[in-house]
Coordinates of N, CA and C in Angstrom, one line a residue:
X1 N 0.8 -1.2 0.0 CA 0.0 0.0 0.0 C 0.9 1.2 0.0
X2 N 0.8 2.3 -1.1 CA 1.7 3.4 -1.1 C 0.8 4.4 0.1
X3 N 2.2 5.3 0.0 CA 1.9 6.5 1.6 C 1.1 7.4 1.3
X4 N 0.4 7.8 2.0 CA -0.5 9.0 1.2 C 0.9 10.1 1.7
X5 N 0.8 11.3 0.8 CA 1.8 12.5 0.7 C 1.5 13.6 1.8
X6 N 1.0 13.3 3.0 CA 0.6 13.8 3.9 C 1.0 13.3 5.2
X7 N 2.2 14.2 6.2 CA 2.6 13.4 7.3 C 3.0 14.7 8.6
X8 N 3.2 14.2 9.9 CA 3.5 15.2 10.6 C 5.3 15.1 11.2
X9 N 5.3 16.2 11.7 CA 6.5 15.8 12.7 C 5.7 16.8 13.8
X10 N 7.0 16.6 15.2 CA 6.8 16.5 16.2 C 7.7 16.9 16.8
X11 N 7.6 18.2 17.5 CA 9.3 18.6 18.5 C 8.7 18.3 19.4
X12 N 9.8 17.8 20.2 CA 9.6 16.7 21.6 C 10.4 18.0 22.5
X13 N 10.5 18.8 23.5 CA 11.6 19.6 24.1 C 11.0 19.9 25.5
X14 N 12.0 20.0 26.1 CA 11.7 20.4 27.5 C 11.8 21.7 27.7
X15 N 11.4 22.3 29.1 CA 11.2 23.8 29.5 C 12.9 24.5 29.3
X16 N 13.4 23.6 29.4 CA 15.3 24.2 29.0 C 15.5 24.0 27.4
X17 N 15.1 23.7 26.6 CA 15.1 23.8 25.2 C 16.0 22.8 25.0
X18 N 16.4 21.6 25.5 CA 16.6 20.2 25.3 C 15.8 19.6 24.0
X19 N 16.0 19.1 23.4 CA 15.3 18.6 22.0 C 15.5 17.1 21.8
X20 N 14.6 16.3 22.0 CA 14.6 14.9 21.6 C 14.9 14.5 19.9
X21 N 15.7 13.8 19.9 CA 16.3 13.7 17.9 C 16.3 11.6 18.1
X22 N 15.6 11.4 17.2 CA 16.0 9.9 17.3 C 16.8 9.5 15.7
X23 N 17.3 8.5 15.7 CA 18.5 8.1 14.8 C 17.6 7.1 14.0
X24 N 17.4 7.2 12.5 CA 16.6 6.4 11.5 C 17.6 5.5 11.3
X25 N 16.9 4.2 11.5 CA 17.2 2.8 11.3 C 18.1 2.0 10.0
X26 N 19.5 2.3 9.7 CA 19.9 1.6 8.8 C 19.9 3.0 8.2
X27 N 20.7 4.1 8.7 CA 20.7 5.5 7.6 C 22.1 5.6 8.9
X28 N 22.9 5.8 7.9 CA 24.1 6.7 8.9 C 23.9 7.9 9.5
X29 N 23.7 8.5 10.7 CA 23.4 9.8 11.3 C 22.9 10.8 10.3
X30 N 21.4 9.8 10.3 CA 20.0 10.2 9.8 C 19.1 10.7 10.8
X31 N 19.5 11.8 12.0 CA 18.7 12.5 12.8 C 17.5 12.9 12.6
X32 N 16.2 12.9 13.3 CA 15.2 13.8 12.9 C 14.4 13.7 14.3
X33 N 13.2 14.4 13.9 CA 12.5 14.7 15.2 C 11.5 13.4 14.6
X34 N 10.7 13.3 15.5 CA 9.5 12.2 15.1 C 8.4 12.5 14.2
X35 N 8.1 12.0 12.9 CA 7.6 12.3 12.1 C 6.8 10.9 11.3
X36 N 6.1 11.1 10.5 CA 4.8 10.0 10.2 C 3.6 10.4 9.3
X37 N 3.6 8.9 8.5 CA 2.6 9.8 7.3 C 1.5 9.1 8.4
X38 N 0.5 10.4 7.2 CA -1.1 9.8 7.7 C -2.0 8.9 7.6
X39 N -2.3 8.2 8.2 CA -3.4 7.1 7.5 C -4.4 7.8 6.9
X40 N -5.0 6.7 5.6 CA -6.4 6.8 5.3 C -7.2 7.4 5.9
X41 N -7.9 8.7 5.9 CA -8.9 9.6 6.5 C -8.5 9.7 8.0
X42 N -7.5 9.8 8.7 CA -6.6 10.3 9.6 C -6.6 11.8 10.0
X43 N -7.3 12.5 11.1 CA -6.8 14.4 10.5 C -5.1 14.0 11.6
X44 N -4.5 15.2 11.0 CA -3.0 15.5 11.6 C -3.2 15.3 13.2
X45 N -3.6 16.1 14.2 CA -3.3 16.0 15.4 C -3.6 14.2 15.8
X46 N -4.6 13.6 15.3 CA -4.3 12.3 15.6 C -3.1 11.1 15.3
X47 N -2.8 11.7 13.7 CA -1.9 11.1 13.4 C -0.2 11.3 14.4
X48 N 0.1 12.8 15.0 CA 0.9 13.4 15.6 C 0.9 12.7 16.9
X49 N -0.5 12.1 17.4 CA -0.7 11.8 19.0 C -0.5 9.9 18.3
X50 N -0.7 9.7 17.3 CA -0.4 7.7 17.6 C 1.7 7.7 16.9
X51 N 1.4 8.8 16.1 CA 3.5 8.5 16.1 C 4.0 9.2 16.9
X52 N 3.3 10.1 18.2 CA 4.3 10.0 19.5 C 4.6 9.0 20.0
X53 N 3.3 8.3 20.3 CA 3.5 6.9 21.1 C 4.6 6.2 19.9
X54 N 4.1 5.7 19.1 CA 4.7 4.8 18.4 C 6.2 4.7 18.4
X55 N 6.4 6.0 18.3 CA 7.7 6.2 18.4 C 8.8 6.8 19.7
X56 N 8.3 7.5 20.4 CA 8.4 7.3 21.8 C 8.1 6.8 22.8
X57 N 7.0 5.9 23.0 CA 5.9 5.0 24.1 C 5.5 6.2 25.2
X58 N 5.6 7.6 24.6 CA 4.9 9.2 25.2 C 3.7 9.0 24.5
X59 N 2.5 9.2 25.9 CA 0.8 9.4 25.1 C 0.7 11.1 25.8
X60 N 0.4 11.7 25.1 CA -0.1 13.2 25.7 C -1.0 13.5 25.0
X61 N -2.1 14.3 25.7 CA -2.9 15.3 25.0 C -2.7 16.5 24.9
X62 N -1.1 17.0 25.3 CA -0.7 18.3 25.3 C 0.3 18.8 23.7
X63 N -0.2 18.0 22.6 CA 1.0 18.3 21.6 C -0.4 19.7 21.1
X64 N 0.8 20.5 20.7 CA 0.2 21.7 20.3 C 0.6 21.5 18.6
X65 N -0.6 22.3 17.9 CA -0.5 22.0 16.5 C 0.2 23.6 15.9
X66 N 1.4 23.9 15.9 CA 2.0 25.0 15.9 C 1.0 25.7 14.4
X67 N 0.4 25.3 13.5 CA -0.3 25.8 12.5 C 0.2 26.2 11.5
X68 N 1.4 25.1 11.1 CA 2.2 25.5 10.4 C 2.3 24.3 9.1
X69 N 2.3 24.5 8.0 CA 2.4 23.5 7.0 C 3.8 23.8 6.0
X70 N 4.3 22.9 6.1 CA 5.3 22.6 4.9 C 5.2 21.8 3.5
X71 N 5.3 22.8 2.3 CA 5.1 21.0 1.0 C 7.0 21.3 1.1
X72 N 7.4 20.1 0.6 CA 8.2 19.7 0.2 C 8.7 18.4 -0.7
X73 N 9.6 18.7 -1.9 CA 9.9 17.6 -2.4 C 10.3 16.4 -2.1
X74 N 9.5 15.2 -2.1 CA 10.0 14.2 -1.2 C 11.2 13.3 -2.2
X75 N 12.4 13.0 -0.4 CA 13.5 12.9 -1.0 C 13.5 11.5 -2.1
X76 N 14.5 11.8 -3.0 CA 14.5 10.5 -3.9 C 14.5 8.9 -3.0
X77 N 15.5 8.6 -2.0 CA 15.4 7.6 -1.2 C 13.9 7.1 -1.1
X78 N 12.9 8.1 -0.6 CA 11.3 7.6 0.0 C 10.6 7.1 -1.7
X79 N 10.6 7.9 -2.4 CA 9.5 8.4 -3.7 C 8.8 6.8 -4.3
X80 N 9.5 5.7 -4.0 CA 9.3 4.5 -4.0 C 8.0 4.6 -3.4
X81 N 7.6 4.1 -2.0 CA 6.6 4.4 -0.9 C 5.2 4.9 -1.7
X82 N 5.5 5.8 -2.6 CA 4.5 7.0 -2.8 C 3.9 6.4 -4.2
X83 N 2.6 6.9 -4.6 CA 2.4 6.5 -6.1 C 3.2 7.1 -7.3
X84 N 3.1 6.9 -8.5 CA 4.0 7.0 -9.6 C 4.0 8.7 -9.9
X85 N 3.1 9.4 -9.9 CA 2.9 11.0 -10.3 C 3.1 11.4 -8.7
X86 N 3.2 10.9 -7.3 CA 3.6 11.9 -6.4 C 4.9 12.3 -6.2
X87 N 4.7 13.9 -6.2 CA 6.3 14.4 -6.1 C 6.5 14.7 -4.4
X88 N 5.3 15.4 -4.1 CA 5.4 16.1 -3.4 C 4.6 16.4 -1.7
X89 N 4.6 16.2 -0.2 CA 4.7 15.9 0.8 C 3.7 17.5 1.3
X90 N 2.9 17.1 2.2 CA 2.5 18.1 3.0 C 2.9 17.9 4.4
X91 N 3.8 18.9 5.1 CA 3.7 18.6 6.7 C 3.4 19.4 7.3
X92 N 2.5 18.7 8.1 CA 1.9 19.7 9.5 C 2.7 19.6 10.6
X93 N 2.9 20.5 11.3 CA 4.2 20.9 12.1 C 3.4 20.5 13.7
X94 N 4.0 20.0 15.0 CA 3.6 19.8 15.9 C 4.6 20.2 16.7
X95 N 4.3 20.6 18.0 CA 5.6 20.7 19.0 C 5.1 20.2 20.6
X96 N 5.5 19.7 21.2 CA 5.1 19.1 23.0 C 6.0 19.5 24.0
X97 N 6.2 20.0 24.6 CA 7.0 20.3 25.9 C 6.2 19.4 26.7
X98 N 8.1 19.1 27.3 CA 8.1 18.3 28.7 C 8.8 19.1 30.1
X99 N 8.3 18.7 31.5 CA 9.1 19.2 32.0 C 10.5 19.4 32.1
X100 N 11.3 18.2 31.8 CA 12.2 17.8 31.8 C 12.7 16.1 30.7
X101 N 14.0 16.0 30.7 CA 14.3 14.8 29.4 C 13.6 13.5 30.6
X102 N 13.0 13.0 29.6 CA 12.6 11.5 30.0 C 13.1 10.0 29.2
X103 N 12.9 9.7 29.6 CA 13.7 8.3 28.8 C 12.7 7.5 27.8
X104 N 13.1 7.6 26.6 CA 12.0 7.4 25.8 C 12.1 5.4 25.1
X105 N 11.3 5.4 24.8 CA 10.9 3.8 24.7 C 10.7 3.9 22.9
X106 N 11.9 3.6 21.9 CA 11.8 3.6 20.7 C 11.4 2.7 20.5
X107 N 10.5 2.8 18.9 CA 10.3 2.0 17.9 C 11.4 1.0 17.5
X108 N 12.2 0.0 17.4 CA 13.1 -0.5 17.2 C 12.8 -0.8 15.9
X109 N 11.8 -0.5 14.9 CA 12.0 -1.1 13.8 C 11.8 0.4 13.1
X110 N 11.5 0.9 13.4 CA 12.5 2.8 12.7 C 13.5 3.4 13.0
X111 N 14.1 3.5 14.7 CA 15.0 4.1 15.1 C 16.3 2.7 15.8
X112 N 17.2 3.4 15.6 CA 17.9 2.5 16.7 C 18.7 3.8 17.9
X113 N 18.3 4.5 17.7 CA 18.7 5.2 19.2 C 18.4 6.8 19.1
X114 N 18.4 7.2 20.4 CA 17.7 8.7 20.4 C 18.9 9.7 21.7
X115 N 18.9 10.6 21.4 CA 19.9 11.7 22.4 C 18.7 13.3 22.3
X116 N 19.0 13.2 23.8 CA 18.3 14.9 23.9 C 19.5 15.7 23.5
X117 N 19.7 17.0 23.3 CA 20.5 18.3 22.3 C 19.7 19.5 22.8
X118 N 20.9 20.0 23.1 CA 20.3 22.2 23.2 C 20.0 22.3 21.9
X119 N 18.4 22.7 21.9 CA 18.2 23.3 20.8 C 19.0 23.4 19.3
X120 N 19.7 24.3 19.5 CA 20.9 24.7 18.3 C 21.3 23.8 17.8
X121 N 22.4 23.2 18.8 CA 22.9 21.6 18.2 C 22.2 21.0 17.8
X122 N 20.9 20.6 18.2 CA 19.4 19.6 17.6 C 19.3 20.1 16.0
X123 N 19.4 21.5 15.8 CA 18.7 22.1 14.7 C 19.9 21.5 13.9
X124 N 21.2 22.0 13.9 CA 22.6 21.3 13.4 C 22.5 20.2 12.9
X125 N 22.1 19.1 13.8 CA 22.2 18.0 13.4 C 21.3 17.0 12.6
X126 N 19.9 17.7 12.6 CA 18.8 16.8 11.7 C 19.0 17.2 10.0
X127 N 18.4 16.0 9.7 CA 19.0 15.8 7.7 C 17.8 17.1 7.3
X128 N 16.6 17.0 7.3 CA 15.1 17.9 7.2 C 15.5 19.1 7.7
X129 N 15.9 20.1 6.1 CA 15.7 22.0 6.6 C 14.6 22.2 7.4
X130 N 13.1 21.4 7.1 CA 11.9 21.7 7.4 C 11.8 21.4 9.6
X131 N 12.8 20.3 9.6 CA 12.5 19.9 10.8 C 13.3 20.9 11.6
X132 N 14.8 21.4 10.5 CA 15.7 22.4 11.1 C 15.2 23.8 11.9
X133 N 14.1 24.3 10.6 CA 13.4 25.5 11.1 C 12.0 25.0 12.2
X134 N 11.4 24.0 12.4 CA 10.9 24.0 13.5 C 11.2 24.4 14.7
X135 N 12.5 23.8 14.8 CA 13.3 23.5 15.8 C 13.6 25.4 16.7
X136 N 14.1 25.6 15.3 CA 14.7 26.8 15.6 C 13.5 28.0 16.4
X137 N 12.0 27.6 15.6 CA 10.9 28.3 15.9 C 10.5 28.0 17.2
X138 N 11.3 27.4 17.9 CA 10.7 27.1 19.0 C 10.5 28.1 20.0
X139 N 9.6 28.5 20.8 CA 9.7 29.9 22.0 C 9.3 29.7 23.1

């Protein structure tokens, strides 16, 4: 089943601007924040609240939907996933504050490991300009 071209991400950070980045599975320091397409008739903030869990084993009702959308060219690596005429990705932007870093429970079959980052450094190191400038929007 191809992906529908619609997915979110997710800044994970605490009240110190700590930034949760987890490491994509079988990509050499392929950083990003948590992100995920949408299911079939799925709206965004639900999709945003089952790939926290999924991907952190974090359930909250506190992700805020910053109201921000990104299109972007989806990279050559994915475009397989997608059907034959899709170029192109919509992302709805999310962000969650925590009090502080918690220890998160990955997906093992997306990530193989995750590190909290000051802000800056976090923005530095993700592959996605898109997830870069979330990062940086953060207040």
């Amino acid at each position: 089943m191809k992906k529908i071209p619609k997915s979110v991400l997710i800044i994970i950070y605490t009240k110190n601007k700590d930034v949760l980045l987890l490491k994509k599975k079988n990509y050499k320091d392929m950083w990003q924040s948590v992100t995920g397409s949408l299911l079939q008739n799925e709206e965004p903030i639900d999709a945003a609240k089952r790939e926290l869990y999924e991907e952190t084993g974090i359930k909250s009702e506190k992700i805020i939907d910053c109201k921000k959308e990104n299109v972007f060219e989806i990279y050559e690596i994915w475009k397989h996933k997608y059907g034959n005429d899709v170029t192109h990705n919509i992302e709805y932007v999310f962000k969650l504050e925590l009090n502080d870093i918690v220890k998160i429970k990955i997906d093992n079959n997306e990530h193989d490991s995750y590190k909290w980052m000051p802000r800056v450094k976090a923005a530095e190191e993700v592959f996605s300009h898109t997830n870069r400038q979330a990062i940086f929007d953060l207040t």
